[in-house]
Structures are given as C-alpha cells and as structure tokens.
C-alpha cells in the first residue's frame, strides 16, 4: 500500500541519474498507478542488461519492500520476467520527477 512506502529510490539507467522520492503524494501517485495497471507475465528477463528506471520501495526503518524496473509505459521487469500492459504506466511521470529532482 502507498501508506507503507516512506521513500522510493530511482536510478535512471539511460542517464545515470539517481534520485529519491519522499513526497507522500508522489509516492501515492506512483504506487496507485502501478497497482491499478493490469499486467500479464511475458518473456523471461534473465540475462537481459540495461534498464530505464530501477526502483526500490522503502518502508519503515529503511526496509526494502519491493524493487523492479519500469522500462517503458507498457513494460515492467521484475526478474525473472517481463510484465506487459496496454500502456499507462508512470514512465513519463518518473521522467518528469527526474527533471525536477536532478536539476
């Protein structure tokens, strides 16, 4: 749940920039977007290199709750699989947040 997440650490594999999101509204927007997007398991992701946004979700006491990669508006990678949807993932929103936090 969004309320369980205290921070999201994001690393952009395209630019090499990393940033942390700790604003509750931004966390809620990201978590609810991912939870509400229907996905289906696709091909195996093992041995693939490269990624767009690697995300680590943290709870109380810095405990990692989950981690995965948002590669595009329609693909998430959570090894050992890729998961696909019909679009709508928060990929562009993460790019906007990167521009805000890094610059």
Tab-separated table of C-alpha atoms in Angstrom:
chain	number	residue	atom	x	y	z
A	1	UNK	CA	0.000	0.000	0.000
A	2	UNK	CA	1.131	3.550	-0.688
A	3	UNK	CA	0.913	4.357	3.025
A	4	UNK	CA	3.517	1.680	3.793
A	5	UNK	CA	6.087	3.289	1.470
A	6	UNK	CA	8.242	6.016	3.027
A	7	UNK	CA	10.550	6.576	0.043
A	8	UNK	CA	11.270	5.404	-3.476
A	9	UNK	CA	14.832	5.347	-4.739
A	10	UNK	CA	15.045	5.669	-8.525
A	11	UNK	CA	18.043	5.191	-10.798
A	12	UNK	CA	17.760	6.060	-14.484
A	13	UNK	CA	19.864	3.602	-16.460
A	14	UNK	CA	19.647	5.840	-19.531
A	15	UNK	CA	21.144	8.964	-17.930
A	16	UNK	CA	22.981	7.611	-14.894
A	17	UNK	CA	20.990	9.909	-12.599
A	18	UNK	CA	19.645	8.744	-9.283
A	19	UNK	CA	17.089	10.461	-7.073
A	20	UNK	CA	14.880	9.752	-4.074
A	21	UNK	CA	11.160	10.423	-3.835
A	22	UNK	CA	9.817	11.020	-0.338
A	23	UNK	CA	6.795	13.227	-1.025
A	24	UNK	CA	3.692	11.227	0.063
A	25	UNK	CA	1.584	12.497	-2.865
A	26	UNK	CA	4.211	11.489	-5.432
A	27	UNK	CA	4.637	8.091	-3.759
A	28	UNK	CA	0.886	7.574	-3.761
A	29	UNK	CA	0.607	8.510	-7.451
A	30	UNK	CA	3.342	6.018	-8.419
A	31	UNK	CA	2.132	3.135	-6.231
A	32	UNK	CA	-1.509	3.530	-7.237
A	33	UNK	CA	-0.579	3.810	-10.908
A	34	UNK	CA	1.382	0.568	-10.822
A	35	UNK	CA	-1.222	-1.253	-8.740
A	36	UNK	CA	-4.115	-0.183	-10.975
A	37	UNK	CA	-2.452	-1.107	-14.278
A	38	UNK	CA	-3.436	-4.604	-15.448
A	39	UNK	CA	-0.347	-6.597	-16.457
A	40	UNK	CA	0.424	-10.021	-17.781
A	41	UNK	CA	3.600	-12.004	-17.479
A	42	UNK	CA	5.635	-12.009	-20.669
A	43	UNK	CA	9.050	-13.399	-21.591
A	44	UNK	CA	11.923	-14.343	-19.298
A	45	UNK	CA	14.095	-11.366	-18.290
A	46	UNK	CA	17.154	-13.246	-17.064
A	47	UNK	CA	20.398	-12.253	-18.833
A	48	UNK	CA	18.953	-9.017	-20.205
A	49	UNK	CA	21.054	-5.972	-19.417
A	50	UNK	CA	20.108	-2.334	-19.487
A	51	UNK	CA	17.078	-0.695	-17.981
A	52	UNK	CA	15.238	2.585	-17.725
A	53	UNK	CA	14.016	3.315	-14.183
A	54	UNK	CA	15.217	0.900	-11.481
A	55	UNK	CA	13.055	1.486	-8.420
A	56	UNK	CA	13.450	0.422	-4.786
A	57	UNK	CA	10.474	0.950	-2.484
A	58	UNK	CA	11.338	1.526	1.184
A	59	UNK	CA	9.227	1.216	4.301
A	60	UNK	CA	9.862	1.998	7.929
A	61	UNK	CA	13.437	1.598	9.171
A	62	UNK	CA	14.733	1.611	5.589
A	63	UNK	CA	13.441	-1.889	4.886
A	64	UNK	CA	13.124	-2.670	1.150
A	65	UNK	CA	9.506	-3.550	0.416
A	66	UNK	CA	9.868	-4.211	-3.293
A	67	UNK	CA	12.081	-3.454	-6.260
A	68	UNK	CA	11.669	-3.673	-10.013
A	69	UNK	CA	12.321	-1.801	-13.250
A	70	UNK	CA	9.902	0.359	-15.231
A	71	UNK	CA	11.274	0.119	-18.763
A	72	UNK	CA	8.526	1.962	-20.661
A	73	UNK	CA	4.871	2.981	-20.491
A	74	UNK	CA	3.944	-0.652	-21.075
A	75	UNK	CA	6.732	-2.811	-19.583
A	76	UNK	CA	7.923	-3.651	-16.069
A	77	UNK	CA	10.797	-6.028	-15.353
A	78	UNK	CA	10.699	-7.979	-12.138
A	79	UNK	CA	13.206	-10.766	-12.577
A	80	UNK	CA	12.859	-13.410	-13.759
A	81	UNK	CA	10.081	-12.000	-16.011
A	82	UNK	CA	8.987	-9.001	-18.020
A	83	UNK	CA	5.382	-7.910	-17.425
A	84	UNK	CA	3.457	-6.115	-20.166
A	85	UNK	CA	0.370	-3.956	-20.157
A	86	UNK	CA	-1.504	-1.827	-22.678
A	87	UNK	CA	0.312	1.355	-21.623
A	88	UNK	CA	-0.411	3.858	-18.940
A	89	UNK	CA	2.475	3.105	-16.588
A	90	UNK	CA	4.043	6.101	-14.829
A	91	UNK	CA	7.165	6.097	-17.051
A	92	UNK	CA	6.680	9.694	-18.238
A	93	UNK	CA	5.846	10.837	-14.693
A	94	UNK	CA	9.137	9.346	-13.473
A	95	UNK	CA	10.941	11.301	-16.197
A	96	UNK	CA	9.245	14.496	-15.015
A	97	UNK	CA	10.259	13.791	-11.422
A	98	UNK	CA	13.834	13.123	-12.518
A	99	UNK	CA	13.956	16.512	-14.245
A	100	UNK	CA	12.582	18.141	-11.097
A	101	UNK	CA	14.859	16.378	-8.586
A	102	UNK	CA	18.101	16.221	-10.563
A	103	UNK	CA	18.090	19.753	-11.965
